[in-house]
mmCIF file of C-alpha atoms and ligand atoms in Angstrom:
data_model
loop_
_atom_site.group_PDB
_atom_site.id
_atom_site.type_symbol
_atom_site.label_atom_id
_atom_site.label_comp_id
_atom_site.label_asym_id
_atom_site.label_seq_id
_atom_site.Cartn_x
_atom_site.Cartn_y
_atom_site.Cartn_z
ATOM 1 C CA MET J 1 113.986 113.493 106.466
ATOM 2 C CA VAL J 2 111.581 115.600 104.429
ATOM 3 C CA GLY J 3 110.818 117.692 107.526
ATOM 4 C CA THR J 4 114.436 117.835 108.657
ATOM 5 C CA LEU J 5 115.626 119.013 105.242
ATOM 6 C CA HIS J 6 112.938 121.698 105.144
ATOM 7 C CA ALA J 7 114.376 122.821 108.476
ATOM 8 C CA TRP J 8 117.873 122.705 106.998
ATOM 9 C CA HIS J 9 116.888 124.744 103.987
ATOM 10 C CA ALA J 10 115.024 127.383 106.027
ATOM 11 C CA VAL J 11 117.868 127.726 108.561
ATOM 12 C CA GLU J 12 120.331 128.107 105.684
ATOM 13 C CA ARG J 13 118.280 131.074 104.515
ATOM 14 C CA GLY J 14 118.482 132.723 107.918
ATOM 15 C CA HIS J 15 115.078 131.691 109.285
ATOM 16 C CA GLU J 16 114.320 130.295 112.718
ATOM 17 C CA VAL J 17 112.808 126.820 112.740
ATOM 18 C CA VAL J 18 110.969 124.744 115.318
ATOM 19 C CA GLN J 19 110.692 121.084 114.309
ATOM 20 C CA ILE J 20 107.993 119.105 116.073
ATOM 21 C CA GLU J 21 108.239 115.298 116.102
ATOM 22 C CA ARG J 22 105.678 112.944 117.539
ATOM 23 C CA GLU J 23 108.214 110.300 118.604
ATOM 24 C CA GLU J 24 111.096 110.763 121.027
ATOM 25 C CA GLU J 25 113.257 110.263 117.939
ATOM 26 C CA ALA J 26 111.954 109.821 114.408
ATOM 27 C CA ARG J 27 111.037 106.205 113.591
ATOM 28 C CA GLY J 28 109.528 106.561 110.121
ATOM 29 C CA ALA J 29 110.515 105.634 106.576
ATOM 30 C CA SER J 30 113.561 107.884 106.707
ATOM 31 C CA LEU J 31 115.313 105.522 109.131
ATOM 32 C CA ARG J 32 114.061 102.338 107.545
ATOM 33 C CA ASN J 33 115.295 102.845 104.019
ATOM 34 C CA PHE J 34 118.450 101.766 102.173
ATOM 35 C CA GLY J 35 119.975 105.205 102.276
ATOM 36 C CA GLN J 36 120.236 105.010 98.511
ATOM 37 C CA ILE J 37 120.594 108.277 96.709
ATOM 38 C CA TRP J 38 119.232 106.580 93.671
ATOM 39 C CA VAL J 39 119.505 108.351 90.336
ATOM 40 C CA SER J 40 119.740 105.355 88.030
ATOM 41 C CA GLY J 41 116.106 104.282 87.691
ATOM 42 C CA ARG J 42 114.441 107.686 87.823
ATOM 43 C CA ALA J 43 112.047 108.710 85.056
ATOM 44 C CA GLY J 44 113.523 111.204 82.587
ATOM 45 C CA GLY J 45 112.449 114.835 82.964
ATOM 46 C CA GLU J 46 111.354 116.378 86.269
ATOM 47 C CA GLU J 47 112.011 113.271 88.350
ATOM 48 C CA LEU J 48 115.575 112.873 87.103
ATOM 49 C CA ALA J 49 116.261 116.595 87.378
ATOM 50 C CA THR J 50 115.022 116.539 90.998
ATOM 51 C CA ALA J 51 117.134 113.493 91.851
ATOM 52 C CA LEU J 52 120.255 114.989 90.263
ATOM 53 C CA ARG J 53 119.764 118.302 92.045
ATOM 54 C CA ALA J 54 119.164 116.426 95.308
ATOM 55 C CA ARG J 55 122.293 114.340 94.794
ATOM 56 C CA GLU J 56 124.296 117.548 94.374
ATOM 57 C CA LEU J 57 122.755 118.946 97.585
ATOM 58 C CA TRP J 58 123.420 115.694 99.504
ATOM 59 C CA GLU J 59 127.056 115.860 98.498
ATOM 60 C CA ARG J 60 127.305 119.478 99.566
ATOM 61 C CA ILE J 61 125.558 118.869 102.910
ATOM 62 C CA GLY J 62 127.620 115.700 103.384
ATOM 63 C CA ARG J 63 130.832 117.732 103.230
ATOM 64 C CA ARG J 64 129.585 119.848 106.143
ATOM 65 C CA VAL J 65 127.964 116.976 108.073
ATOM 66 C CA PRO J 66 130.281 113.952 107.877
ATOM 67 C CA GLY J 67 127.881 112.026 110.157
ATOM 68 C CA LEU J 68 125.547 111.659 107.149
ATOM 69 C CA GLY J 69 127.988 109.130 105.768
ATOM 70 C CA PHE J 70 127.531 110.467 102.239
ATOM 71 C CA ARG J 71 129.573 108.467 99.738
ATOM 72 C CA PRO J 72 129.472 108.698 95.949
ATOM 73 C CA CYS J 73 129.654 104.917 95.600
ATOM 74 C CA GLY J 74 127.661 104.451 92.387
ATOM 75 C CA SER J 75 125.677 101.305 91.713
ATOM 76 C CA LEU J 76 125.957 98.145 89.653
ATOM 77 C CA THR J 77 123.107 96.110 88.226
ATOM 78 C CA PRO J 78 124.585 92.787 87.067
ATOM 79 C CA VAL J 79 122.712 91.182 84.174
ATOM 80 C CA ARG J 80 122.547 87.617 82.967
ATOM 81 C CA GLY J 81 121.818 86.528 79.412
ATOM 82 C CA GLU J 82 120.895 88.391 76.254
ATOM 83 C CA ARG J 83 117.493 89.666 77.309
ATOM 84 C CA GLU J 84 118.650 91.400 80.498
ATOM 85 C CA LEU J 85 121.671 92.732 78.634
ATOM 86 C CA ALA J 86 119.364 94.223 76.002
ATOM 87 C CA VAL J 87 117.496 96.172 78.716
ATOM 88 C CA ALA J 88 120.799 97.561 80.012
ATOM 89 C CA GLU J 89 121.779 98.507 76.441
ATOM 90 C CA ALA J 90 118.430 100.256 75.947
ATOM 91 C CA ALA J 91 119.063 102.251 79.140
ATOM 92 C CA LEU J 92 122.454 103.223 77.791
ATOM 93 C CA ALA J 93 120.832 104.518 74.603
ATOM 94 C CA ARG J 94 118.647 106.976 76.552
ATOM 95 C CA PRO J 95 119.363 110.621 75.707
ATOM 96 C CA ASP J 96 119.944 111.295 79.439
ATOM 97 C CA ALA J 97 122.275 108.290 79.978
ATOM 98 C CA ALA J 98 125.319 110.532 80.402
ATOM 99 C CA ASP J 99 123.567 112.640 83.081
ATOM 100 C CA ARG J 100 123.102 109.461 85.092
ATOM 101 C CA GLY J 101 126.653 108.310 84.485
ATOM 102 C CA TYR J 102 125.515 105.032 82.898
ATOM 103 C CA LYS J 103 128.165 102.674 81.580
ATOM 104 C CA LEU J 104 127.932 99.065 80.481
ATOM 105 C CA LEU J 105 130.704 96.968 82.017
ATOM 106 C CA THR J 106 131.862 93.486 81.102
ATOM 107 C CA ALA J 107 131.918 90.903 83.888
ATOM 108 C CA ASP J 108 135.653 91.455 84.402
ATOM 109 C CA GLU J 109 135.278 95.232 84.467
ATOM 110 C CA THR J 110 132.446 94.826 86.971
ATOM 111 C CA ARG J 111 134.681 92.793 89.282
ATOM 112 C CA ALA J 112 137.431 95.366 88.939
ATOM 113 C CA VAL J 113 134.984 98.043 90.160
ATOM 114 C CA ASN J 114 133.474 95.831 92.870
ATOM 115 C CA PRO J 115 135.714 92.837 93.687
ATOM 116 C CA ALA J 116 133.137 91.413 96.139
ATOM 117 C CA LEU J 117 130.986 90.390 93.145
ATOM 118 C CA ARG J 118 132.505 86.979 92.495
ATOM 119 C CA GLY J 119 129.298 85.307 91.310
ATOM 120 C CA GLU J 120 127.962 84.624 87.839
ATOM 121 C CA PHE J 121 126.773 87.361 85.485
ATOM 122 C CA THR J 122 127.317 88.472 81.896
ATOM 123 C CA ALA J 123 127.801 92.220 82.348
ATOM 124 C CA ALA J 124 126.555 95.056 84.544
ATOM 125 C CA LEU J 125 124.945 98.455 84.186
ATOM 126 C CA HIS J 126 127.032 100.923 86.160
ATOM 127 C CA CYS J 127 125.410 104.129 87.362
ATOM 128 C CA GLU J 128 128.141 106.433 88.527
ATOM 129 C CA ARG J 129 125.787 109.103 89.939
ATOM 130 C CA ASP J 130 124.190 106.840 92.562
ATOM 131 C CA ALA J 131 125.297 107.456 96.134
ATOM 132 C CA ALA J 132 124.476 106.455 99.700
ATOM 133 C CA VAL J 133 123.980 107.910 103.161
ATOM 134 C CA GLU J 134 123.404 106.284 106.568
ATOM 135 C CA PRO J 135 119.663 106.417 107.224
ATOM 136 C CA ARG J 136 119.782 105.383 110.881
ATOM 137 C CA THR J 137 121.983 108.297 111.890
ATOM 138 C CA ALA J 138 121.451 110.913 109.178
ATOM 139 C CA GLN J 139 118.742 112.857 110.989
ATOM 140 C CA LEU J 140 120.709 112.873 114.239
ATOM 141 C CA ALA J 141 123.751 114.237 112.429
ATOM 142 C CA LEU J 142 121.714 116.904 110.651
ATOM 143 C CA ARG J 143 120.082 117.956 113.905
ATOM 144 C CA THR J 144 123.431 118.398 115.628
ATOM 145 C CA ALA J 145 124.512 120.702 112.811
ATOM 146 C CA LEU J 146 121.166 122.525 112.852
ATOM 147 C CA ARG J 147 121.389 123.154 116.615
ATOM 148 C CA ALA J 148 124.824 124.704 116.117
ATOM 149 C CA SER J 149 123.148 127.407 113.987
ATOM 150 C CA GLY J 150 121.386 128.751 117.082
ATOM 151 C CA ARG J 151 118.228 129.117 114.982
ATOM 152 C CA TYR J 152 116.787 125.628 115.373
ATOM 153 C CA ALA J 153 114.816 123.859 118.090
ATOM 154 C CA PHE J 154 113.704 120.230 118.031
ATOM 155 C CA LEU J 155 110.622 119.404 120.079
ATOM 156 C CA PRO J 156 110.253 115.619 120.281
ATOM 157 C CA GLY J 157 107.385 113.687 121.847
ATOM 158 C CA ARG J 158 104.754 116.121 120.584
ATOM 159 C CA GLU J 159 102.102 115.392 118.019
ATOM 160 C CA VAL J 160 100.729 118.262 115.957
ATOM 161 C CA ARG J 161 96.959 117.931 116.318
ATOM 162 C CA GLU J 162 95.290 121.039 114.997
ATOM 163 C CA VAL J 163 95.676 124.120 112.838
ATOM 164 C CA VAL J 164 94.489 127.022 114.973
ATOM 165 C CA GLY J 165 94.991 130.027 112.720
ATOM 166 C CA ARG J 166 97.253 131.458 110.063
ATOM 167 C CA GLY J 167 100.583 129.613 110.327
ATOM 168 C CA ALA J 168 99.681 128.297 113.793
ATOM 169 C CA VAL J 169 99.334 124.741 115.091
ATOM 170 C CA ARG J 170 98.511 123.212 118.464
ATOM 171 C CA ASP J 171 100.314 120.105 119.702
ATOM 172 C CA ASP J 172 99.034 117.388 122.050
ATOM 173 C CA HIS J 173 100.581 119.156 125.036
ATOM 174 C CA GLY J 174 98.219 122.034 124.318
ATOM 175 C CA ASP J 175 101.044 124.347 123.230
ATOM 176 C CA VAL J 176 100.524 126.580 120.195
ATOM 177 C CA HIS J 177 103.393 127.173 117.753
ATOM 178 C CA ARG J 178 103.250 130.094 115.319
ATOM 179 C CA GLY J 179 105.388 130.772 112.285
ATOM 180 C CA ASP J 180 105.470 132.582 108.961
ATOM 181 C CA ALA J 181 105.016 129.131 107.467
ATOM 182 C CA VAL J 182 104.076 125.697 108.786
ATOM 183 C CA VAL J 183 105.206 122.680 106.753
ATOM 184 C CA LEU J 184 103.508 119.406 107.647
ATOM 185 C CA ALA J 185 105.885 116.619 106.596
ATOM 186 C CA THR J 186 104.111 113.698 108.205
ATOM 187 C CA GLY J 187 105.385 110.954 105.910
ATOM 188 C CA ALA J 188 102.911 108.092 105.631
ATOM 189 C CA TRP J 189 100.766 109.254 108.585
ATOM 190 C CA LEU J 190 97.824 110.348 106.484
ATOM 191 C CA GLY J 191 94.959 109.946 108.979
ATOM 192 C CA GLY J 192 93.881 112.286 111.769
ATOM 193 C CA LEU J 193 95.094 115.830 111.196
ATOM 194 C CA VAL J 194 96.140 115.185 107.587
ATOM 195 C CA ARG J 195 92.777 113.625 106.660
ATOM 196 C CA GLU J 196 90.963 116.596 108.185
ATOM 197 C CA LEU J 197 93.093 119.065 106.240
ATOM 198 C CA ALA J 198 93.234 117.178 102.935
ATOM 199 C CA PRO J 199 90.435 114.594 102.789
ATOM 200 C CA ASP J 200 91.020 113.658 99.129
ATOM 201 C CA LEU J 201 94.772 113.373 99.228
ATOM 202 C CA PRO J 202 95.993 111.694 95.979
ATOM 203 C CA VAL J 203 98.537 109.639 97.879
ATOM 204 C CA ARG J 204 98.697 105.936 98.725
ATOM 205 C CA ARG J 205 100.711 103.960 101.268
ATOM 206 C CA VAL J 206 103.175 101.209 100.381
ATOM 207 C CA ARG J 207 104.764 98.718 102.786
ATOM 208 C CA LEU J 208 108.222 97.184 102.255
ATOM 209 C CA GLN J 209 110.208 94.427 103.975
ATOM 210 C CA MET J 210 113.912 94.867 104.623
ATOM 211 C CA ALA J 211 116.840 93.205 106.389
ATOM 212 C CA GLN J 212 120.347 93.897 107.541
ATOM 213 C CA THR J 213 123.141 91.346 107.818
ATOM 214 C CA ALA J 214 126.218 90.901 109.963
ATOM 215 C CA PRO J 215 129.342 92.541 108.455
ATOM 216 C CA LEU J 216 130.358 91.120 105.080
ATOM 217 C CA GLY J 217 134.036 91.100 106.042
ATOM 218 C CA GLU J 218 135.038 92.922 102.877
ATOM 219 C CA GLN J 219 134.071 96.080 101.101
ATOM 220 C CA LEU J 220 131.135 96.267 98.730
ATOM 221 C CA THR J 221 132.385 99.264 96.817
ATOM 222 C CA THR J 222 129.092 100.041 95.060
ATOM 223 C CA SER J 223 125.462 99.473 95.869
ATOM 224 C CA VAL J 224 123.977 96.593 93.897
ATOM 225 C CA ALA J 225 120.603 95.952 92.243
ATOM 226 C CA ASP J 226 119.325 92.933 90.345
ATOM 227 C CA ALA J 227 117.710 92.949 86.926
ATOM 228 C CA ASP J 228 114.265 92.711 88.543
ATOM 229 C CA SER J 229 114.785 96.399 89.374
ATOM 230 C CA PHE J 230 114.496 97.016 85.602
ATOM 231 C CA ARG J 231 110.879 95.888 85.851
ATOM 232 C CA TYR J 232 109.949 98.550 88.439
ATOM 233 C CA TYR J 233 111.910 101.701 87.695
ATOM 234 C CA PRO J 234 110.622 103.952 84.884
ATOM 235 C CA ALA J 235 114.061 104.680 83.381
ATOM 236 C CA TYR J 236 114.253 101.108 82.100
ATOM 237 C CA ALA J 237 110.944 101.058 80.214
ATOM 238 C CA SER J 238 111.782 99.888 76.687
ATOM 239 C CA GLU J 239 110.876 97.327 74.062
ATOM 240 C CA ALA J 240 113.736 95.240 75.413
ATOM 241 C CA LEU J 241 112.073 95.268 78.841
ATOM 242 C CA ASP J 242 108.719 94.250 77.325
ATOM 243 C CA ALA J 243 110.522 91.369 75.619
ATOM 244 C CA LEU J 244 112.184 90.352 78.907
ATOM 245 C CA ASN J 245 108.858 90.461 80.778
ATOM 246 C CA ALA J 246 107.159 88.406 78.062
ATOM 247 C CA ALA J 247 109.891 85.810 77.744
ATOM 248 C CA ARG J 248 110.903 85.530 81.356
ATOM 249 C CA PRO J 249 108.483 86.526 84.083
ATOM 250 C CA GLN J 250 109.872 87.127 87.555
ATOM 251 C CA ALA J 251 110.453 84.186 89.884
ATOM 252 C CA PRO J 252 107.145 83.386 91.636
ATOM 253 C CA THR J 253 108.176 84.740 95.078
ATOM 254 C CA ALA J 254 109.571 87.920 93.522
ATOM 255 C CA ALA J 255 106.399 88.399 91.452
ATOM 256 C CA ALA J 256 104.084 87.700 94.401
ATOM 257 C CA HIS J 257 105.790 90.351 96.544
ATOM 258 C CA ARG J 258 106.756 92.767 93.704
ATOM 259 C CA MET J 259 110.392 92.347 94.604
ATOM 260 C CA GLN J 260 113.721 93.514 93.375
ATOM 261 C CA LEU J 261 117.083 93.290 95.047
ATOM 262 C CA LEU J 262 118.684 96.478 96.264
ATOM 263 C CA MET J 263 121.733 96.153 98.471
ATOM 264 C CA VAL J 264 123.830 98.792 100.203
ATOM 265 C CA GLN J 265 126.716 98.212 102.555
ATOM 266 C CA ARG J 266 126.455 100.090 105.855
ATOM 267 C CA LEU J 267 129.483 101.767 107.336
ATOM 268 C CA ASP J 268 129.743 98.912 109.889
ATOM 269 C CA GLY J 269 130.144 96.434 107.008
ATOM 270 C CA GLY J 270 126.624 94.942 107.239
ATOM 271 C CA LEU J 271 124.435 94.759 104.150
ATOM 272 C CA THR J 272 121.006 96.355 103.961
ATOM 273 C CA ILE J 273 118.957 94.233 101.579
ATOM 274 C CA GLY J 274 115.381 94.412 100.295
ATOM 275 C CA ASP J 275 112.711 94.845 99.186
ATOM 276 C CA THR J 276 109.076 93.892 98.709
ATOM 277 C CA HIS J 277 106.089 96.121 97.852
ATOM 278 C CA GLU J 278 102.676 95.661 99.447
ATOM 279 C CA TYR J 279 99.817 97.881 98.305
ATOM 280 C CA GLU J 280 96.676 96.171 99.608
ATOM 281 C CA HIS J 281 95.270 97.170 102.995
ATOM 282 C CA PRO J 282 95.254 96.166 105.756
ATOM 283 C CA PHE J 283 99.020 95.677 105.675
ATOM 284 C CA ALA J 284 100.531 92.568 107.217
ATOM 285 C CA PHE J 285 101.666 93.214 110.788
ATOM 286 C CA ASP J 286 104.409 90.593 110.580
ATOM 287 C CA THR J 287 107.301 89.954 108.202
ATOM 288 C CA LEU J 288 107.223 86.954 105.869
ATOM 289 C CA GLU J 289 110.171 84.601 105.382
ATOM 290 C CA ASP J 290 109.768 83.756 101.651
ATOM 291 C CA PRO J 291 111.008 87.135 100.415
ATOM 292 C CA TYR J 292 114.115 86.865 102.602
ATOM 293 C CA GLU J 293 114.867 83.414 101.227
ATOM 294 C CA HIS J 294 114.550 84.778 97.689
ATOM 295 C CA LEU J 295 116.804 87.755 98.432
ATOM 296 C CA THR J 296 119.397 85.500 100.043
ATOM 297 C CA GLN J 297 119.544 83.387 96.892
ATOM 298 C CA VAL J 298 119.879 86.412 94.620
ATOM 299 C CA VAL J 299 122.619 88.016 96.723
ATOM 300 C CA GLU J 300 124.570 84.776 97.018
ATOM 301 C CA GLY J 301 124.399 84.432 93.228
ATOM 302 C CA PHE J 302 126.123 87.811 92.839
ATOM 303 C CA LEU J 303 128.605 87.487 95.694
ATOM 304 C CA GLY J 304 129.465 83.864 94.922
ATOM 305 C CA ARG J 305 129.499 83.164 98.672
ATOM 306 C CA PRO J 306 126.997 82.740 101.504
ATOM 307 C CA LEU J 307 125.177 85.812 102.727
ATOM 308 C CA PRO J 308 126.279 86.799 106.254
ATOM 309 C CA ALA J 309 123.619 86.016 108.860
ATOM 310 C CA ILE J 310 120.636 88.330 108.829
ATOM 311 C CA ARG J 311 120.708 90.289 112.094
ATOM 312 C CA ARG J 312 117.706 92.583 111.710
ATOM 313 C CA ARG J 313 114.417 92.414 109.847
ATOM 314 C CA TRP J 314 111.877 95.177 109.622
ATOM 315 C CA ALA J 315 109.135 96.680 107.531
ATOM 316 C CA GLY J 316 108.569 100.291 106.597
ATOM 317 C CA VAL J 317 105.792 102.270 104.982
ATOM 318 C CA TYR J 318 106.103 105.193 102.650
ATOM 319 C CA ALA J 319 103.553 107.500 101.073
ATOM 320 C CA GLN J 320 103.520 107.703 97.284
ATOM 321 C CA CYS J 321 101.663 110.036 94.925
ATOM 322 C CA ALA J 322 98.851 108.100 93.243
ATOM 323 C CA ASP J 323 100.156 109.517 89.964
ATOM 324 C CA PRO J 324 103.666 108.038 90.048
ATOM 325 C CA SER J 325 104.991 110.646 87.596
ATOM 326 C CA ARG J 326 104.607 113.305 90.334
ATOM 327 C CA VAL J 327 107.701 113.685 92.506
ATOM 328 C CA VAL J 328 105.812 114.872 95.581
ATOM 329 C CA HIS J 329 102.441 116.185 96.721
ATOM 330 C CA ARG J 330 102.794 119.769 97.941
ATOM 331 C CA GLU J 331 99.554 121.503 98.858
ATOM 332 C CA GLN J 332 98.577 124.588 100.797
ATOM 333 C CA VAL J 333 95.978 123.167 103.169
ATOM 334 C CA ARG J 334 95.250 126.279 105.249
ATOM 335 C CA GLU J 335 96.516 129.849 105.343
ATOM 336 C CA GLY J 336 100.235 129.631 106.067
ATOM 337 C CA VAL J 337 100.143 125.820 106.269
ATOM 338 C CA TRP J 338 101.555 123.469 103.631
ATOM 339 C CA LEU J 339 101.478 119.691 103.451
ATOM 340 C CA VAL J 340 104.435 117.967 101.771
ATOM 341 C CA THR J 341 104.133 114.197 101.392
ATOM 342 C CA GLY J 342 104.092 111.364 98.856
ATOM 343 C CA PRO J 343 107.670 111.219 97.514
ATOM 344 C CA GLY J 344 107.361 107.421 97.476
ATOM 345 C CA GLY J 345 110.410 105.218 97.089
ATOM 346 C CA ARG J 346 112.515 108.235 96.121
ATOM 347 C CA GLY J 347 111.916 110.351 99.229
ATOM 348 C CA MET J 348 115.352 109.843 100.737
ATOM 349 C CA THR J 349 116.978 110.668 97.413
ATOM 350 C CA CYS J 350 114.906 113.712 96.595
ATOM 351 C CA ALA J 351 114.265 115.245 100.054
ATOM 352 C CA PRO J 352 116.877 118.051 99.805
ATOM 353 C CA ALA J 353 115.581 119.163 96.397
ATOM 354 C CA ILE J 354 111.941 118.855 97.511
ATOM 355 C CA ALA J 355 112.704 121.116 100.482
ATOM 356 C CA GLU J 356 114.548 123.582 98.255
ATOM 357 C CA GLN J 357 111.563 123.687 95.904
ATOM 358 C CA THR J 358 109.165 124.347 98.787
ATOM 359 C CA GLY J 359 111.466 127.191 99.837
ATOM 360 C CA SER J 360 111.343 128.686 96.335
ATOM 361 C CA GLU J 361 107.559 128.393 96.153
ATOM 362 C CA LEU J 362 107.149 130.009 99.577
ATOM 363 C CA GLY J 363 109.746 132.702 98.874
ATOM 364 C CA TRP J 364 112.199 131.745 101.651
HETATM 365 C C1 FAD X 1 111.830 100.241 103.522
HETATM 366 C C2 FAD X 1 111.997 101.510 102.734
HETATM 367 C C3 FAD X 1 113.089 101.661 101.889
HETATM 368 C C4 FAD X 1 113.263 102.839 101.170
HETATM 369 N N1 FAD X 1 114.410 103.046 100.466
HETATM 370 C C5 FAD X 1 114.651 104.262 99.929
HETATM 371 C C6 FAD X 1 115.905 104.570 99.367
HETATM 372 O O1 FAD X 1 116.864 103.800 99.473
HETATM 373 N N2 FAD X 1 116.065 105.744 98.712
HETATM 374 C C7 FAD X 1 115.055 106.661 98.649
HETATM 375 O O2 FAD X 1 115.232 107.689 98.018
HETATM 376 N N3 FAD X 1 113.881 106.457 99.298
HETATM 377 C C8 FAD X 1 113.666 105.288 99.934
HETATM 378 N N4 FAD X 1 112.492 105.067 100.582
HETATM 379 C C9 FAD X 1 111.509 106.139 100.645
HETATM 380 C C10 FAD X 1 111.890 107.156 101.715
HETATM 381 O O3 FAD X 1 112.400 106.515 102.865
HETATM 382 C C11 FAD X 1 110.694 108.012 102.083
HETATM 383 O O4 FAD X 1 110.085 108.565 100.929
HETATM 384 C C12 FAD X 1 111.131 109.174 102.972
HETATM 385 O O5 FAD X 1 111.915 108.709 104.041
HETATM 386 C C13 FAD X 1 109.902 109.914 103.484
HETATM 387 O O6 FAD X 1 110.360 110.875 104.390
HETATM 388 P P1 FAD X 1 109.325 111.676 105.273
HETATM 389 O O7 FAD X 1 110.126 112.606 106.107
HETATM 390 O O8 FAD X 1 108.242 112.219 104.398
HETATM 391 O O9 FAD X 1 108.614 110.548 106.163
HETATM 392 P P2 FAD X 1 109.043 109.869 107.536
HETATM 393 O O10 FAD X 1 110.482 109.521 107.551
HETATM 394 O O11 FAD X 1 108.092 108.756 107.777
HETATM 395 O O12 FAD X 1 108.853 111.000 108.618
HETATM 396 C C14 FAD X 1 107.610 111.521 108.989
HETATM 397 C C15 FAD X 1 107.765 111.972 110.416
HETATM 398 O O13 FAD X 1 106.635 112.740 110.801
HETATM 399 C C16 FAD X 1 106.299 112.394 112.131
HETATM 400 N N5 FAD X 1 104.885 112.754 112.297
HETATM 401 C C17 FAD X 1 103.831 112.279 111.614
HETATM 402 N N6 FAD X 1 102.695 112.890 111.996
HETATM 403 C C18 FAD X 1 103.060 113.787 112.932
HETATM 404 C C19 FAD X 1 102.333 114.751 113.701
HETATM 405 N N7 FAD X 1 101.029 114.922 113.545
HETATM 406 N N8 FAD X 1 103.025 115.504 114.594
HETATM 407 C C20 FAD X 1 104.369 115.359 114.760
HETATM 408 N N9 FAD X 1 105.103 114.470 114.047
HETATM 409 C C21 FAD X 1 104.442 113.710 113.149
HETATM 410 C C22 FAD X 1 106.581 110.911 112.216
HETATM 411 O O14 FAD X 1 106.732 110.474 113.553
HETATM 412 C C23 FAD X 1 107.851 110.789 111.385
HETATM 413 O O15 FAD X 1 109.029 110.926 112.162
HETATM 414 C C24 FAD X 1 112.282 103.870 101.283
HETATM 415 C C25 FAD X 1 111.179 103.711 102.127
HETATM 416 C C26 FAD X 1 111.043 102.538 102.851
HETATM 417 C C27 FAD X 1 109.864 102.388 103.777
#
């Protein structure tokens, strides 16, 4: 998605773009995510500004490319008990709360906004600015629109292997591609070419487990998070959060896998649920059941009904800047060649604004 949106941005400015993809169709983090355009938990300052700008761009692009499935659905984080409520209240007291569209809803108000939430909770933090897109089809839809410009070519099944001069790369078919600018947006593939070009890249890889269910049979009008998300997203850092962490650590499975619940309904009615966070290498090659059992329990607690059968399970890996306050790592690695990676768990959200920023820095 980072590469595709760079292509989008450059084509919009009248340039010709060749996008080279190693797979026959992309299979990376951009397909494996929730499709959350997630403003609510972002750190104040540059990160929030980037997410808000990106959200605006997603909405604009979504109007032109309906296949993105952009919807301004907002999110709800139901809370239980005084301590979780206090964290939501602290979020609401942030000076940038209005930019995020934060509101604190009673349990009844929450159910009025999202009637599928028939479970037990005290209140919910509503973030009106959160949105969603369809990750499995978004790139395909964008590519169709890009092709219609007449200034875009997609070359799948080719791996970029080497920089062979100013703004020139060779692929594994031996073909050389030249441009005014080359942007390497290789996601979490940080070995090979990327290691040669940037041996000390301040970026780490993170692996997540996810699942998708059969259709829910009713609409989930907002995306949903649980209060464990407070423990991981910088916007919620507060004394109230410290008090929550001290008084009530996460459930053991959630703590062991650094979990939170995020849940988004797909356009087919299924629920994408996750996630875990694995930092130690080598990553597991298989998916573990315990996290899914934990997520099932949490979701059922909010829905007040059994979770539809899980139909798909997968894992994904993203690249994250080692300094989490940095939105992305953008580096000129050779003359006319830039590397853009490391947006972490916010890459889907921020990709349009990251691409726009690259364009500004490169004078597109
Ligand atoms: C499970 C999961 C859930 C997530 N949820 C969210 C979310 O809801 N919201 C959010 O904002 N972010 C989310 N993220 C993060 C987000 O998905 C990523 O930050 C973002 O998709 C990264 O995009 P990318 O284009 O850099 O990487 P990728 O999507 O991985 O794309 C990189 C592409 O480069 C290709 N490539 C690599 N090397 C070469 C080469 N040498 N030559 C040619 N092609 C090459 C790969 O084949 C791949 O298609 C999630 C991530 C994961 C894994």
